[in-house]
One Martini backbone bead per residue (centre of mass of N, CA, C, O) as a GRO file, in nm:
protein
  281
    1MET     BB    1  14.943   1.207   7.256
    2ILE     BB    2  14.706   1.387   7.322
    3LYS     BB    3  14.830   1.656   7.236
    4ALA     BB    4  14.876   1.581   6.936
    5ILE     BB    5  14.580   1.536   6.867
    6VAL     BB    6  14.476   1.816   6.944
    7LEU     BB    7  14.663   1.979   6.759
    8ALA     BB    8  14.580   1.849   6.490
    9THR     BB    9  14.282   1.920   6.505
   10ALA     BB   10  14.311   2.227   6.533
   11LEU     BB   11  14.469   2.266   6.270
   12ALA     BB   12  14.259   2.155   6.078
   13LEU     BB   13  14.034   2.355   6.151
   14THR     BB   14  14.186   2.616   6.089
   15THR     BB   15  14.248   2.557   5.792
   16ALA     BB   16  13.946   2.511   5.697
   17GLY     BB   17  13.824   2.780   5.893
   18ALA     BB   18  13.938   3.055   5.840
   19VAL     BB   19  13.928   3.368   6.032
   20THR     BB   20  13.930   3.688   5.997
   21ALA     BB   21  13.910   3.998   6.131
   22GLN     BB   22  13.754   4.117   5.894
   23ASP     BB   23  13.526   3.909   5.886
   24ALA     BB   24  13.427   3.949   6.176
   25GLY     BB   25  13.359   4.249   6.148
   26ARG     BB   26  13.150   4.220   5.922
   27SER     BB   27  12.958   4.031   6.072
   28ASN     BB   28  12.900   4.223   6.309
   29PHE     BB   29  12.789   4.453   6.139
   30GLU     BB   30  12.553   4.296   6.009
   31THR     BB   31  12.416   4.211   6.271
   32GLY     BB   32  12.372   4.499   6.380
   33ARG     BB   33  12.207   4.606   6.142
   34GLU     BB   34  11.976   4.399   6.154
   35ALA     BB   35  11.891   4.469   6.443
   36TYR     BB   36  11.822   4.765   6.389
   37ILE     BB   37  11.604   4.718   6.177
   38ARG     BB   38  11.424   4.528   6.346
   39SER     BB   39  11.372   4.728   6.581
   40ASN     BB   40  11.225   4.939   6.410
   41PHE     BB   41  11.000   4.759   6.307
   42GLU     BB   42  10.888   4.671   6.586
   43ALA     BB   43  10.825   4.960   6.680
   44GLY     BB   44  10.624   5.015   6.455
   45GLN     BB   45  10.424   4.793   6.521
   46GLN     BB   46  10.356   4.886   6.806
   47ALA     BB   47  10.254   5.169   6.728
   48TYR     BB   48  10.032   5.070   6.535
   49ILE     BB   49   9.865   4.911   6.743
   50LEU     BB   50   9.843   5.194   6.921
   51THR     BB   51   9.787   5.430   6.707
   52ASP     BB   52  10.090   5.551   6.664
   53TYR     BB   53  10.154   5.682   6.362
   54ALA     BB   54  10.397   5.866   6.386
   55ASN     BB   55  10.593   5.646   6.498
   56ALA     BB   56  10.545   5.433   6.290
   57LEU     BB   57  10.654   5.596   6.053
   58ARG     BB   58  10.937   5.647   6.164
   59PHE     BB   59  11.027   5.346   6.198
   60PHE     BB   60  10.954   5.236   5.920
   61ARG     BB   61  11.137   5.426   5.760
   62MET     BB   62  11.407   5.330   5.872
   63ALA     BB   63  11.370   5.040   5.768
   64ALA     BB   64  11.295   5.098   5.470
   65ASP     BB   65  11.563   5.256   5.398
   66GLN     BB   66  11.713   4.959   5.452
   67GLY     BB   67  11.510   4.733   5.295
   68HIS     BB   68  11.250   4.660   5.444
   69ALA     BB   69  10.977   4.506   5.322
   70GLU     BB   70  10.756   4.526   5.547
   71ALA     BB   71  10.794   4.827   5.599
   72ARG     BB   72  10.710   4.909   5.313
   73PHE     BB   73  10.426   4.803   5.334
   74TYR     BB   74  10.340   4.989   5.572
   75MET     BB   75  10.383   5.249   5.425
   76GLY     BB   76  10.164   5.196   5.218
   77LEU     BB   77   9.931   5.165   5.421
   78ILE     BB   78   9.943   5.444   5.551
   79TYR     BB   79   9.895   5.605   5.282
   80SER     BB   80   9.635   5.460   5.189
   81GLU     BB   81   9.475   5.527   5.480
   82GLY     BB   82   9.569   5.787   5.635
   83ARG     BB   83   9.776   5.733   5.886
   84GLY     BB   84   9.901   6.034   6.003
   85VAL     BB   85   9.842   6.106   5.700
   86PRO     BB   86   9.793   6.201   5.405
   87GLN     BB   87   9.634   6.074   5.160
   88ASP     BB   88   9.853   5.866   4.927
   89TYR     BB   89   9.853   5.668   4.656
   90ALA     BB   90  10.126   5.716   4.519
   91GLU     BB   91  10.296   5.655   4.772
   92ALA     BB   92  10.185   5.379   4.824
   93ALA     BB   93  10.271   5.251   4.553
   94ARG     BB   94  10.573   5.294   4.590
   95TRP     BB   95  10.604   5.110   4.839
   96TYR     BB   96  10.472   4.857   4.734
   97ARG     BB   97  10.669   4.811   4.500
   98MET     BB   98  10.922   4.767   4.663
   99ALA     BB   99  10.812   4.520   4.818
  100ALA     BB  100  10.717   4.354   4.573
  101ASP     BB  101  11.005   4.331   4.441
  102GLN     BB  102  11.087   4.152   4.710
  103GLY     BB  103  10.817   3.949   4.751
  104ASN     BB  104  10.577   4.078   4.891
  105ALA     BB  105  10.257   3.966   4.906
  106ASP     BB  106  10.093   4.200   5.028
  107ALA     BB  107  10.198   4.412   4.828
  108GLN     BB  108  10.108   4.274   4.571
  109GLY     BB  109   9.804   4.273   4.636
  110ASN     BB  110   9.777   4.587   4.679
  111LEU     BB  111   9.878   4.667   4.400
  112GLY     BB  112   9.650   4.530   4.253
  113LEU     BB  113   9.431   4.716   4.372
  114MET     BB  114   9.540   4.979   4.256
  115TYR     BB  115   9.498   4.891   3.960
  116ALA     BB  116   9.196   4.823   3.974
  117ASN     BB  117   9.125   5.138   4.089
  118GLY     BB  118   9.328   5.369   4.011
  119ARG     BB  119   9.544   5.411   4.263
  120GLY     BB  120   9.838   5.583   4.190
  121VAL     BB  121   9.757   5.442   3.918
  122PRO     BB  122   9.687   5.317   3.637
  123GLN     BB  123   9.434   5.159   3.516
  124SER     BB  124   9.471   4.783   3.534
  125ASP     BB  125   9.379   4.464   3.487
  126ALA     BB  126   9.643   4.325   3.407
  127GLU     BB  127   9.812   4.427   3.649
  128ALA     BB  128   9.635   4.317   3.868
  129VAL     BB  129   9.668   4.019   3.791
  130ARG     BB  130   9.975   4.002   3.809
  131TRP     BB  131   9.991   4.067   4.119
  132TYR     BB  132   9.795   3.861   4.225
  133ARG     BB  133   9.951   3.612   4.126
  134MET     BB  134  10.205   3.646   4.289
  135ALA     BB  135  10.060   3.628   4.564
  136ALA     BB  136   9.898   3.364   4.519
  137ASP     BB  137  10.154   3.180   4.472
  138GLN     BB  138  10.224   3.237   4.794
  139GLY     BB  139   9.922   3.214   4.949
  140ASN     BB  140   9.745   3.460   4.925
  141ASP     BB  141   9.412   3.485   4.996
  142SER     BB  142   9.325   3.761   4.881
  143ALA     BB  143   9.446   3.714   4.598
  144GLN     BB  144   9.289   3.459   4.536
  145PHE     BB  145   9.015   3.591   4.547
  146ASN     BB  146   9.068   3.815   4.330
  147LEU     BB  147   9.129   3.610   4.106
  148GLY     BB  148   8.855   3.476   4.110
  149VAL     BB  149   8.697   3.726   4.029
  150ARG     BB  150   8.834   3.762   3.753
  151TYR     BB  151   8.746   3.486   3.633
  152GLY     BB  152   8.438   3.534   3.676
  153SER     BB  153   8.435   3.824   3.501
  154GLY     BB  154   8.680   3.879   3.285
  155GLN     BB  155   8.904   4.064   3.421
  156GLY     BB  156   9.215   4.042   3.258
  157VAL     BB  157   9.070   3.773   3.167
  158GLN     BB  158   8.955   3.483   3.084
  159GLN     BB  159   8.672   3.346   3.130
  160ASP     BB  160   8.675   3.107   3.424
  161TYR     BB  161   8.508   2.918   3.643
  162ALA     BB  162   8.707   2.694   3.717
  163GLU     BB  163   8.932   2.893   3.802
  164ALA     BB  164   8.772   3.039   4.014
  165VAL     BB  165   8.729   2.794   4.195
  166ARG     BB  166   9.025   2.732   4.251
  167TRP     BB  167   9.088   3.004   4.398
  168TYR     BB  168   8.864   3.005   4.604
  169ARG     BB  169   8.945   2.742   4.745
  170MET     BB  170   9.220   2.829   4.846
  171ALA     BB  171   9.108   3.060   5.020
  172ALA     BB  172   8.887   2.903   5.179
  173ASP     BB  173   9.091   2.697   5.314
  174GLN     BB  174   9.206   2.965   5.483
  175GLY     BB  175   8.927   3.133   5.573
  176ASN     BB  176   8.803   3.300   5.345
  177ALA     BB  177   8.497   3.437   5.345
  178PRO     BB  178   8.441   3.554   5.060
  179ALA     BB  179   8.520   3.287   4.918
  180GLN     BB  180   8.303   3.114   5.051
  181VAL     BB  181   8.065   3.266   4.937
  182ASN     BB  182   8.134   3.236   4.631
  183LEU     BB  183   8.136   2.930   4.639
  184GLY     BB  184   7.843   2.903   4.722
  185ASN     BB  185   7.725   3.048   4.473
  186ILE     BB  186   7.833   2.849   4.263
  187TYR     BB  187   7.683   2.596   4.375
  188ARG     BB  188   7.397   2.719   4.356
  189THR     BB  189   7.421   2.787   4.029
  190GLY     BB  190   7.640   2.614   3.856
  191GLN     BB  191   7.929   2.760   3.810
  192GLY     BB  192   8.174   2.531   3.710
  193VAL     BB  193   7.964   2.341   3.858
  194PRO     BB  194   7.772   2.137   4.004
  195GLN     BB  195   7.485   2.160   4.137
  196ASP     BB  196   7.498   2.225   4.512
  197TYR     BB  197   7.337   2.295   4.794
  198ALA     BB  198   7.499   2.155   5.019
  199GLU     BB  199   7.769   2.291   4.942
  200ALA     BB  200   7.675   2.577   4.972
  201VAL     BB  201   7.605   2.557   5.273
  202ARG     BB  202   7.885   2.484   5.374
  203TRP     BB  203   8.019   2.757   5.291
  204TYR     BB  204   7.829   2.952   5.426
  205ARG     BB  205   7.878   2.852   5.716
  206MET     BB  206   8.173   2.923   5.744
  207ALA     BB  207   8.126   3.231   5.706
  208ALA     BB  208   7.898   3.273   5.915
  209ASP     BB  209   8.074   3.182   6.164
  210GLN     BB  210   8.254   3.459   6.116
  211GLY     BB  211   8.024   3.699   6.040
  212ASN     BB  212   7.918   3.699   5.755
  213ASP     BB  213   7.648   3.860   5.618
  214SER     BB  214   7.615   3.721   5.340
  215ALA     BB  215   7.614   3.432   5.449
  216GLN     BB  216   7.376   3.463   5.645
  217VAL     BB  217   7.155   3.533   5.436
  218ASN     BB  218   7.197   3.278   5.262
  219LEU     BB  219   7.149   3.068   5.481
  220GLY     BB  220   6.868   3.164   5.564
  221THR     BB  221   6.741   3.119   5.282
  222MET     BB  222   6.793   2.815   5.265
  223TYR     BB  223   6.611   2.750   5.508
  224ALA     BB  224   6.348   2.874   5.398
  225LEU     BB  225   6.358   2.678   5.129
  226GLY     BB  226   6.516   2.398   5.161
  227ASN     BB  227   6.823   2.427   5.052
  228GLY     BB  228   7.040   2.173   5.160
  229VAL     BB  229   6.816   2.178   5.389
  230PRO     BB  230   6.609   2.168   5.626
  231GLN     BB  231   6.332   2.321   5.673
  232SER     BB  232   6.370   2.649   5.864
  233TYR     BB  233   6.256   2.930   6.021
  234VAL     BB  234   6.431   2.943   6.269
  235GLU     BB  235   6.707   2.939   6.125
  236ALA     BB  236   6.648   3.170   5.938
  237TYR     BB  237   6.604   3.382   6.158
  238ARG     BB  238   6.876   3.372   6.287
  239TRP     BB  239   7.055   3.453   6.033
  240LEU     BB  240   6.897   3.710   5.955
  241THR     BB  241   6.938   3.861   6.220
  242LEU     BB  242   7.248   3.875   6.209
  243SER     BB  243   7.263   4.026   5.938
  244ALA     BB  244   7.077   4.270   6.006
  245ALA     BB  245   7.262   4.377   6.244
  246GLN     BB  246   7.477   4.466   6.001
  247GLY     BB  247   7.286   4.600   5.760
  248ASN     BB  248   7.145   4.395   5.578
  249ALA     BB  249   6.902   4.449   5.348
  250GLN     BB  250   6.816   4.162   5.261
  251ALA     BB  251   6.759   4.059   5.545
  252VAL     BB  252   6.535   4.258   5.614
  253ARG     BB  253   6.345   4.159   5.392
  254ASN     BB  254   6.338   3.847   5.456
  255ILE     BB  255   6.242   3.857   5.758
  256ASP     BB  256   5.952   3.947   5.709
  257TYR     BB  257   5.857   3.689   5.574
  258VAL     BB  258   5.940   3.481   5.785
  259ARG     BB  259   5.774   3.597   6.021
  260SER     BB  260   5.493   3.550   5.875
  261GLN     BB  261   5.544   3.215   5.912
  262MET     BB  262   5.542   3.247   6.227
  263THR     BB  263   5.539   3.181   6.546
  264PRO     BB  264   5.599   3.311   6.848
  265ALA     BB  265   5.775   3.068   6.939
  266GLN     BB  266   5.967   3.070   6.696
  267ILE     BB  267   6.071   3.355   6.728
  268ALA     BB  268   6.190   3.316   7.010
  269GLU     BB  269   6.392   3.096   6.922
  270GLY     BB  270   6.544   3.261   6.710
  271GLU     BB  271   6.636   3.482   6.909
  272ARG     BB  272   6.793   3.297   7.098
  273LEU     BB  273   6.997   3.190   6.890
  274ALA     BB  274   7.112   3.467   6.811
  275ALA     BB  275   7.208   3.552   7.103
  276ALA     BB  276   7.401   3.283   7.132
  277TRP     BB  277   7.583   3.362   6.918
  278ARG     BB  278   7.921   3.286   6.803
  279PRO     BB  279   8.207   3.328   6.668
  280ARG     BB  280   8.423   3.154   6.429
  281PHE     BB  281   8.798   3.109   6.366
   0.00000   0.00000   0.00000
């Protein structure tokens, strides 16, 4: 009885899911091909990290020629930045487009940049926006930021500050520092939102904590003026010092005024706070 049950079960399973030798061979071939492509891509990534761009290009090309979307994105990046090859924007755009057409969000965003700047393709604000939107809709924070810029400036789209805020916020919520700065600027000036210095300070601080020099100079200035925070020349000095150390010209100018309003003890405290600061990511 047990044997009959086992035999019947095995027969039922075999009948329901019969696999031919041809099917098995095709499956094994596809698995092996995918592994080969993946191994070339991973070798390219490793070489790229090690700045061995000649080998990165070699391995990425092997994967890209087999249709690997991310390898095609890296091919575009290598040609765009001229890493190990002569810089070639047209070739970069070609590879970006192949990856972008496969739905790669990074490639879509970078192709948008190529159209925005007219590099390797005819300059087109409309095309830039089209590719930014594709990437932004997939959650790409850089594309969301760039789309926010477009809505804020009215390039390639109808100017719409509320829409700019919406895209900036999506990018800012993912930690995109430039978007956080621009969102802070919008709340400080009241474009598309009610003016709110405290909210501006909140966004500036997020970006400043990541080391963004524009956010640091803006945060320092808010402390100097007492806008959205209790007025403090010591805190102003700290943030302006950090921004100036990165070469921000506005910070250099602002810090001279702030220093003139401070006692030697306050300056020393501001310098101590600046020296103790560490970025947060």
